[in-house]
Coordinates of C-alpha atoms in Angstrom, one line a residue:
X1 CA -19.8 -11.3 16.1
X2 CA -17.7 -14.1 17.7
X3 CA -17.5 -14.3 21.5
X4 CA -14.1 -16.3 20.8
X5 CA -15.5 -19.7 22.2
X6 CA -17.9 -20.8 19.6
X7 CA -18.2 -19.5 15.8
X8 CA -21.8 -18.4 15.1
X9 CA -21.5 -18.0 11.4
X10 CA -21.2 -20.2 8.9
X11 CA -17.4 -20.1 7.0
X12 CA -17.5 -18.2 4.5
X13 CA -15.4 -20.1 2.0
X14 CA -18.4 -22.6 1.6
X15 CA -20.3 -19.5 -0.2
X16 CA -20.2 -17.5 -2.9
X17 CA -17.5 -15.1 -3.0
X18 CA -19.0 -12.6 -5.6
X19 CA -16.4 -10.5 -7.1
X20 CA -13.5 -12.8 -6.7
X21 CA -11.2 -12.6 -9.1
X22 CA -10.4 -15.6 -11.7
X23 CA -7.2 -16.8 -10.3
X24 CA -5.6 -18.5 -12.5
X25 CA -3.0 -20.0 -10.2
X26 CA -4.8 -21.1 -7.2
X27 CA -1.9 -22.7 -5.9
X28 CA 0.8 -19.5 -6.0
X29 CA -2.4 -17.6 -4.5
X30 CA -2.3 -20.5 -1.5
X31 CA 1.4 -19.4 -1.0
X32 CA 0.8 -15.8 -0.9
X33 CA -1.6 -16.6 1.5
X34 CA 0.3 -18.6 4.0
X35 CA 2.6 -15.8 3.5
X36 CA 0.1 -13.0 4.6
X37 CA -1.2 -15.3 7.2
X38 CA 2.6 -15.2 8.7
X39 CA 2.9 -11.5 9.1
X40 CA 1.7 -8.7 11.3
X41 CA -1.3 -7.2 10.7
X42 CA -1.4 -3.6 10.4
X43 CA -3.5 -2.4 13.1
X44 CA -4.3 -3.8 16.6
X45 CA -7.8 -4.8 18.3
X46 CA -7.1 -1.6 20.4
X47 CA -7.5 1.1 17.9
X48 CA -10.5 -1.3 16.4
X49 CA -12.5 -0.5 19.6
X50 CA -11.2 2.7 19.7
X51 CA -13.0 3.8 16.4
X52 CA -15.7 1.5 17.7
X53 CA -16.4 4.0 20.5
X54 CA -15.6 7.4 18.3
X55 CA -18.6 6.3 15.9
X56 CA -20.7 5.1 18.8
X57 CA -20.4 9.3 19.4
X58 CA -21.2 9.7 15.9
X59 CA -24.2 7.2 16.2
X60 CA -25.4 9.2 19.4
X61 CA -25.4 12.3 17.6
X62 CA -22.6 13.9 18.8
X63 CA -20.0 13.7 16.3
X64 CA -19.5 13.3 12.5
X65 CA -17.7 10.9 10.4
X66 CA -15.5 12.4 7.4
X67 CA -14.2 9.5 5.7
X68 CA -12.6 10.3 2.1
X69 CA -9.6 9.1 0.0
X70 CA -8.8 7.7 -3.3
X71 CA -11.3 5.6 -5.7
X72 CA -8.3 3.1 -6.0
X73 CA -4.9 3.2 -4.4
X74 CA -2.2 2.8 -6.7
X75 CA 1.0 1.2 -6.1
X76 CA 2.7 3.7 -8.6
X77 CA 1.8 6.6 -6.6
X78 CA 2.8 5.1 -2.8
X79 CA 4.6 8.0 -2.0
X80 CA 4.6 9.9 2.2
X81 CA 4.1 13.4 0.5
X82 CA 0.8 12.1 -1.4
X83 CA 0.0 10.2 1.8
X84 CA 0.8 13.8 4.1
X85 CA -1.1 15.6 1.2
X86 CA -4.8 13.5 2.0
X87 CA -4.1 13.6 5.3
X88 CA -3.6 17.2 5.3
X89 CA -6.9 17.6 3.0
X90 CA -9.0 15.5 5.4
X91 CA -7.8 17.8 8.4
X92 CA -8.0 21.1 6.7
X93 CA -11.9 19.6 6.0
X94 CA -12.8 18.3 9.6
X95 CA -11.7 21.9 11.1
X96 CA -14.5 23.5 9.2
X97 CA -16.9 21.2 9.6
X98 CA -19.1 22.3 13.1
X99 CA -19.1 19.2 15.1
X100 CA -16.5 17.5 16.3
X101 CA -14.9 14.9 13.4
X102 CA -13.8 11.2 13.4
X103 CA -11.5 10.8 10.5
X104 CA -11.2 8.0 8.4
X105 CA -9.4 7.6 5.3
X106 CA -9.8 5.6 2.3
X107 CA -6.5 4.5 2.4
X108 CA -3.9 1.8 3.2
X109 CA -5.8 -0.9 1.7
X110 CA -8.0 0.6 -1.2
X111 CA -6.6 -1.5 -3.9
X112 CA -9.6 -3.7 -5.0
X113 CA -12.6 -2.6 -7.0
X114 CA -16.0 -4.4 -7.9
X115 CA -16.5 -4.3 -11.3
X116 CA -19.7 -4.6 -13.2
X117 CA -18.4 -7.1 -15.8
X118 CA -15.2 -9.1 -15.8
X119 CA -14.0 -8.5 -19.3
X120 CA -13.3 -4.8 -21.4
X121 CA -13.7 -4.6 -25.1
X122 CA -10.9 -2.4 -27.1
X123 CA -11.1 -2.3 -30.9
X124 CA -13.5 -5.6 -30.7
X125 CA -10.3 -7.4 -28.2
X126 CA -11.6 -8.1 -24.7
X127 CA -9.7 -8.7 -21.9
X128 CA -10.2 -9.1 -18.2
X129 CA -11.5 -5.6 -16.4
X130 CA -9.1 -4.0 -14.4
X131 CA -10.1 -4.9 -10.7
X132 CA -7.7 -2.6 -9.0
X133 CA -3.7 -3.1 -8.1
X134 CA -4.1 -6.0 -5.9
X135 CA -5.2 -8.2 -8.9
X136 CA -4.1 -6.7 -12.5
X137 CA -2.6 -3.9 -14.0
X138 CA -4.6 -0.7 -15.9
X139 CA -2.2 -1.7 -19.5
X140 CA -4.2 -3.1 -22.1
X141 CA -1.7 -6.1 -22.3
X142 CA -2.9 -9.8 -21.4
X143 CA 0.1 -9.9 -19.3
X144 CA -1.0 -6.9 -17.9
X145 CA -4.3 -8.0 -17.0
X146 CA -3.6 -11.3 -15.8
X147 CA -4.7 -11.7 -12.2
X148 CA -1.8 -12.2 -10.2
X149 CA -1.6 -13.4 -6.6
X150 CA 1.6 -11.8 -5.7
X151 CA 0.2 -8.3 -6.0
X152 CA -1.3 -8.8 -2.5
X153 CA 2.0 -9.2 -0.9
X154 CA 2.8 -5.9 -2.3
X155 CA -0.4 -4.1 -1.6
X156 CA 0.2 -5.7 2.1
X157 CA 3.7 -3.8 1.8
X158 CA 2.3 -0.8 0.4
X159 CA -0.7 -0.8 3.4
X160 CA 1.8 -1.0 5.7
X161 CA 4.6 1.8 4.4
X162 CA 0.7 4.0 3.9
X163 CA 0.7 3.2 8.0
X164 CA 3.2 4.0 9.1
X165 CA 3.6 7.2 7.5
X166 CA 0.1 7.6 9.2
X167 CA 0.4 6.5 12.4
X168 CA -1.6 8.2 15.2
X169 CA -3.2 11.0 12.2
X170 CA -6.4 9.1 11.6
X171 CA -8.0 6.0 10.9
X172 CA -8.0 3.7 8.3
X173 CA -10.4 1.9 5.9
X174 CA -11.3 0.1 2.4
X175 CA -14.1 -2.0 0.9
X176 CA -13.2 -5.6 2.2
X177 CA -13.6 -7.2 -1.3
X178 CA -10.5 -9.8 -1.5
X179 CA -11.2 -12.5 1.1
X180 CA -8.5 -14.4 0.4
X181 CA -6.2 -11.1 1.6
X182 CA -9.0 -10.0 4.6
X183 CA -9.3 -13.7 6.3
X184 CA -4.9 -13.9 6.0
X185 CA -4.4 -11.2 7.9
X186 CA -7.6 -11.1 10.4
X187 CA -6.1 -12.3 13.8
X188 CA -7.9 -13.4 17.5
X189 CA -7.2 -11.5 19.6
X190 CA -4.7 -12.9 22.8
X191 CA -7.0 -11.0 25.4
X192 CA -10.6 -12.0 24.4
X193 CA -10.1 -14.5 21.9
X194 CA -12.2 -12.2 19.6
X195 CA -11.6 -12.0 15.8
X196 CA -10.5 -8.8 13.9
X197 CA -9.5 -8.2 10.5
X198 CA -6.0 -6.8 11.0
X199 CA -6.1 -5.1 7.6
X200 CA -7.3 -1.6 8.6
X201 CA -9.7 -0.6 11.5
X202 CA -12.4 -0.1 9.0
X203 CA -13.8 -2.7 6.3
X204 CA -17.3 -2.2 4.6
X205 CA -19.5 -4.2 2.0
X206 CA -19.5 -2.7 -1.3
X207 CA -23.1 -2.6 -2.4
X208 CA -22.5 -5.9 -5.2
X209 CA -21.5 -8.1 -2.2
X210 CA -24.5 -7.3 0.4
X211 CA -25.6 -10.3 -0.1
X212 CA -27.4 -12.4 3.1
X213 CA -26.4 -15.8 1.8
X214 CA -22.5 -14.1 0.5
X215 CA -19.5 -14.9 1.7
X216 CA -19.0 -10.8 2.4
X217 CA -21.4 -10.6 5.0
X218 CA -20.3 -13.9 6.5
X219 CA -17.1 -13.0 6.7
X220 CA -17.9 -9.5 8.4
X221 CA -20.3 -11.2 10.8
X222 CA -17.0 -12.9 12.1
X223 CA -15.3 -10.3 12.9
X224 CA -15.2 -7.2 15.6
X225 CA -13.9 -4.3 13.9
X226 CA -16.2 -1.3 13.2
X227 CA -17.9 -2.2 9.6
X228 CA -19.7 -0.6 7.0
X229 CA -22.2 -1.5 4.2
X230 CA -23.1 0.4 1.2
X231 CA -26.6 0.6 0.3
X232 CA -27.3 1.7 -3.2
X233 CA -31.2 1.9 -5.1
X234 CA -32.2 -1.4 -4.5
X235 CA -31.5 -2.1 -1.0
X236 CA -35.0 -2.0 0.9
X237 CA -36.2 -1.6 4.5
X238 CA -36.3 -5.3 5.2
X239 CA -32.5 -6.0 3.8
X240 CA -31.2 -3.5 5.9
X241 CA -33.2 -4.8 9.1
X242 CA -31.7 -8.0 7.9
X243 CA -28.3 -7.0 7.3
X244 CA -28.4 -5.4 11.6
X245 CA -29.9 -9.0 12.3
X246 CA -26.2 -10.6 10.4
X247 CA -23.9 -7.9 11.3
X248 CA -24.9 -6.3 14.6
X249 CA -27.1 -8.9 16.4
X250 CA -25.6 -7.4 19.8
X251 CA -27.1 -3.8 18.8
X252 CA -23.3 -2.4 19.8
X253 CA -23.3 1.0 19.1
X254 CA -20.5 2.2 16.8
X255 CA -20.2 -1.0 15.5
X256 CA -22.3 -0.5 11.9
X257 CA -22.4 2.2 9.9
X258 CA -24.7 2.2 6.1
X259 CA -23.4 4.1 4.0
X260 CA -26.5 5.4 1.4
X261 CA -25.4 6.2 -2.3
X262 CA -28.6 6.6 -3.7
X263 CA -28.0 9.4 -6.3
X264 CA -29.3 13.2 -5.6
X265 CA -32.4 12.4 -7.6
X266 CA -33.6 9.8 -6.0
X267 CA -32.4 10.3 -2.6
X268 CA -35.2 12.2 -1.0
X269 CA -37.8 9.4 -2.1
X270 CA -35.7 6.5 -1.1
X271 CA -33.6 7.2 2.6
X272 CA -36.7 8.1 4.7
X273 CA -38.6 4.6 4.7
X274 CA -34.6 3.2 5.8
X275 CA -33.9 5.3 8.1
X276 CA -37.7 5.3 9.3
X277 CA -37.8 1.7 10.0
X278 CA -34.1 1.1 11.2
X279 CA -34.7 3.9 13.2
X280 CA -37.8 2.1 14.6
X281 CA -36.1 -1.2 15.2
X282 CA -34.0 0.3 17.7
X283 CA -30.5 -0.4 16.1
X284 CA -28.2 2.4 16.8
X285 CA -26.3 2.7 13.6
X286 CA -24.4 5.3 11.8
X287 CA -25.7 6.8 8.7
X288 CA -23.2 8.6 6.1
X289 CA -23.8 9.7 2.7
X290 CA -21.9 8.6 -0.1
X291 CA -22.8 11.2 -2.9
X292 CA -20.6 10.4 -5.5
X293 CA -21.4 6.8 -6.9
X294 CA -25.1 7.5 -7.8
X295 CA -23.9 10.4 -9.8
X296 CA -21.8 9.4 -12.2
X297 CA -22.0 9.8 -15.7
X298 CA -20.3 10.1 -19.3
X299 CA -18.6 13.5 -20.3
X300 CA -19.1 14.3 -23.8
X301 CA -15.1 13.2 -24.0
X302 CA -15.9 9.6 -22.6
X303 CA -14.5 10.3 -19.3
X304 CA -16.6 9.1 -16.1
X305 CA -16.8 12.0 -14.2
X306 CA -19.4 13.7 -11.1
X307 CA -21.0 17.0 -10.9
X308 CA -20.0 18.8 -7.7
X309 CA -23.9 20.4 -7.4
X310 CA -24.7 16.9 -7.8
X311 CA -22.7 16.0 -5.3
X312 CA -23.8 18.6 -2.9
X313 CA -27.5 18.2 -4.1
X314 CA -27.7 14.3 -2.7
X315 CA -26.0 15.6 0.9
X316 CA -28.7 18.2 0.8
X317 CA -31.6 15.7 0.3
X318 CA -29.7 13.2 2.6
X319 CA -29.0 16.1 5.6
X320 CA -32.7 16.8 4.7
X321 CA -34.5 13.4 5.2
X322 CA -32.6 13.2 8.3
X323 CA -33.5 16.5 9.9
X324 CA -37.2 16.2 9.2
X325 CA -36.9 12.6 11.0
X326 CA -35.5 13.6 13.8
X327 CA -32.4 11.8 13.4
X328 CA -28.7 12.5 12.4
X329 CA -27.3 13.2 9.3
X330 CA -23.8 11.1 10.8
X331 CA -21.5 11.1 8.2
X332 CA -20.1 12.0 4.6
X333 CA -17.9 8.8 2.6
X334 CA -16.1 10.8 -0.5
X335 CA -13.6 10.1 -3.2
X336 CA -11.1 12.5 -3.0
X337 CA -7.5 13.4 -3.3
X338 CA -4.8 15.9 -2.1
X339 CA -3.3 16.6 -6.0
X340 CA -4.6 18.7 -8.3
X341 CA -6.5 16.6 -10.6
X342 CA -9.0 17.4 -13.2
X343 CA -11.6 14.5 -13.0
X344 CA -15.1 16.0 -11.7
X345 CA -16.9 19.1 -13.1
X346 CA -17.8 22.3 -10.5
X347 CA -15.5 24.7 -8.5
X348 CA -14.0 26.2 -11.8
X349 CA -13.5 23.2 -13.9
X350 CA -15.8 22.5 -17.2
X351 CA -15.7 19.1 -19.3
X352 CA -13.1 20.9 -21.4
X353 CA -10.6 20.5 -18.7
X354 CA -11.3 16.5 -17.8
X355 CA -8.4 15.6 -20.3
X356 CA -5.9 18.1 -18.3
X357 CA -5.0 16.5 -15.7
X358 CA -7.2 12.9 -15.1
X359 CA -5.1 10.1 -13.4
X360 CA -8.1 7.8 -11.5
X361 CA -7.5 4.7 -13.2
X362 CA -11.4 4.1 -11.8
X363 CA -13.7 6.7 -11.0
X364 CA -13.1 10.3 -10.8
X365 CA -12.8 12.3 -7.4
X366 CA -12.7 15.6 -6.1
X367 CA -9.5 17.7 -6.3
X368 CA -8.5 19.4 -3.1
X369 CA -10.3 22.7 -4.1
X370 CA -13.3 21.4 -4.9
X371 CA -13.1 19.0 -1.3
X372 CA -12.7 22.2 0.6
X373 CA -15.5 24.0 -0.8
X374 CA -17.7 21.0 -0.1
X375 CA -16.9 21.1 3.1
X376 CA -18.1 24.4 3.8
X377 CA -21.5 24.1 2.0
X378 CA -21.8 20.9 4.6
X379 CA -20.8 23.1 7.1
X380 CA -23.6 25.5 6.3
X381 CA -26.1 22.8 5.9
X382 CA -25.2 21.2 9.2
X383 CA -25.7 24.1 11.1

């Protein structure tokens, strides 16, 4: 973190950038830019530091992050009812929950994806993957899938309309994967010359971009907003204790929060060494469970969908581990949605229904149903 006098980190444009998109005109993306760097940002150092001290509650054991929303935003489906409808969902979720809830949606920014190979093959044609609206489109076209810079001006648009509708119901977040869009619209601020990203009050590292030696955890080292990083399988003790050393030299509380997706079979012999020795360092960090990305798999009708006792079965083992440590279970990190889609199997819904109603253009997330019958089994466990 940056005092505002002197930068301690090293700029992340001299490192690699994994995940970047192939831009194929560099110079319309310099533009777009400038243009970002020109407007407001969407959220101010105040509410930064606000969430900052809500999760430094959560970190103490005193409160509980919810933080859901969309796989990927779509620019399609900007619309205030969908918007009102997650916000609704994530409220009607935090009142059943027993402690008291910080709120944090996966919205107003979720528009970018890590992808785990940069081309797709149809009927032996490849084209570039589909990274999410703020580089390509889901068409199988070439025009389609052509990474185009002036997508972030309109996910900037879209961010802000998501906002506003928003403003003062809860928090916002994404994965900070498109540094070219986070370092246009992160600002110092006037007061204490630190840095914040101005493009929601939350950012994390997406478990392909941990990297020490990255641009991603460069980048996040410069700034003060409250951040997160995922840690999947392979992440060990020593990364993590590595990743407080890069992230949160100053041992703030609230200001990191890891975010284990380890998968439900996996999870009760993996999170207690982490948690043991991060515990044992003295970092006060917030631990939430992501449950749905190391559980996904292929329905026999070539959808990617999640098994809700799955789901439920990884936030047992992770609210387990936790309790027989000693320590808290902080938070839950979920992909969700207010409309009624047909994408994960549980709560009523068998791999004969995937095709009725299956509109992630990513991966698949819980219906509102199936969100609110989570919640109470957390509930439960919780208590």
């Amino acid at each position: 973190m940056s005092d505002g006098t002197v930068e301690t980190v090293p700029d992340w444009r001299t490192l690699v950038a994994r995940q970047r998109p192939p831009w194929p005109d560099e110079a319309r993306l310099g533009e777009v830019v400038a243009d970002l760097a020109a407007s407001p940002p969407l959220v101010t150092p105040e509410e930064c530091d606000a969430l900052t001290a809500r999760l430094a509650e959560v970190a103490a054991g005193r409160a509980f992050l919810l933080q859901g929303g969309d796989c990927a935003e779509r620019l399609d489906q900007l619309s205030a009812p969908a918007i009102e409808r997650k916000l609704g969902l994530l409220r009607r979720m935090a009142a059943i929950l027993p402690l008291p809830v910080v709120t944090v949606g996966r919205i107003a920014g979720q528009y970018a994806k890590p992808r785990s190979w940069p081309t797709e093959t149809v009927d032996g044609r490849a084209l570039p993957v589909y990274r999410g609206d703020a580089v390509n489109g889901t068409a199988f076209t070439e025009a389609e899938r052509r990474p185009d810079p002036d997508r972030l001006k309109s996910v900037y648009e879209a961010s802000k309309y998501t906002v506003d509708v928003l403003r003062g119901g809860m928090f916002v977040s994404h994965e900070g994967l498109l540094l070219d869009y986070e370092e246009a619209l992160t600002r110092r601020d006037p007061r204490t010359g630190r840095r914040y990203a101005g493009s929601g009050h939350l950012l994390w590292i997406g478990d392909r971009t941990r990297q020490l030696d990255g641009a991603h955890v460069a980048y996040f080292a410069s700034i003060d907003n409250p951040i997160a990083v995922k840690l999947g399988p392979s992440a060990t003790p020593e990364h993590a204790l590595a990743l407080i050393d890069r992230l949160d030299p100053d041992r703030t509380p609230g200001r990191l929060t890891f975010v284990v997706r380890l998968g439900a079979r996996r999870v009760r012999d993996l999170l207690p060494e982490l948690v043991e020795k991060v515990n044992a360092s003295g970092a006060s960090v917030v631990w939430a469970c992501d449950p749905m990305h190391g559980n996904t798999f292929q329905a026999p009708s070539r959808h990617k969908t999640r098994r809700c006792e799955d789901v439920l079965a990884e936030i047992t083992g992770f609210v387990e581990v936790h309790r027989a440590l000693g320590t808290h279970a902080g938070g839950l990190h979920v992909e969700l949605t207010g409309e009624d889609v047909t994408e994960c199997v549980g709560g009523g819904l068998t791999f004969d229904d995937l095709h009725r109603n299956y509109t992630s253009a990513c991966d698949p997330r819980l219906n509102a149903g199936q969100s609110l019958e989570l919640a109470f089994l957390v509930a439960d466990l919780l208590r």
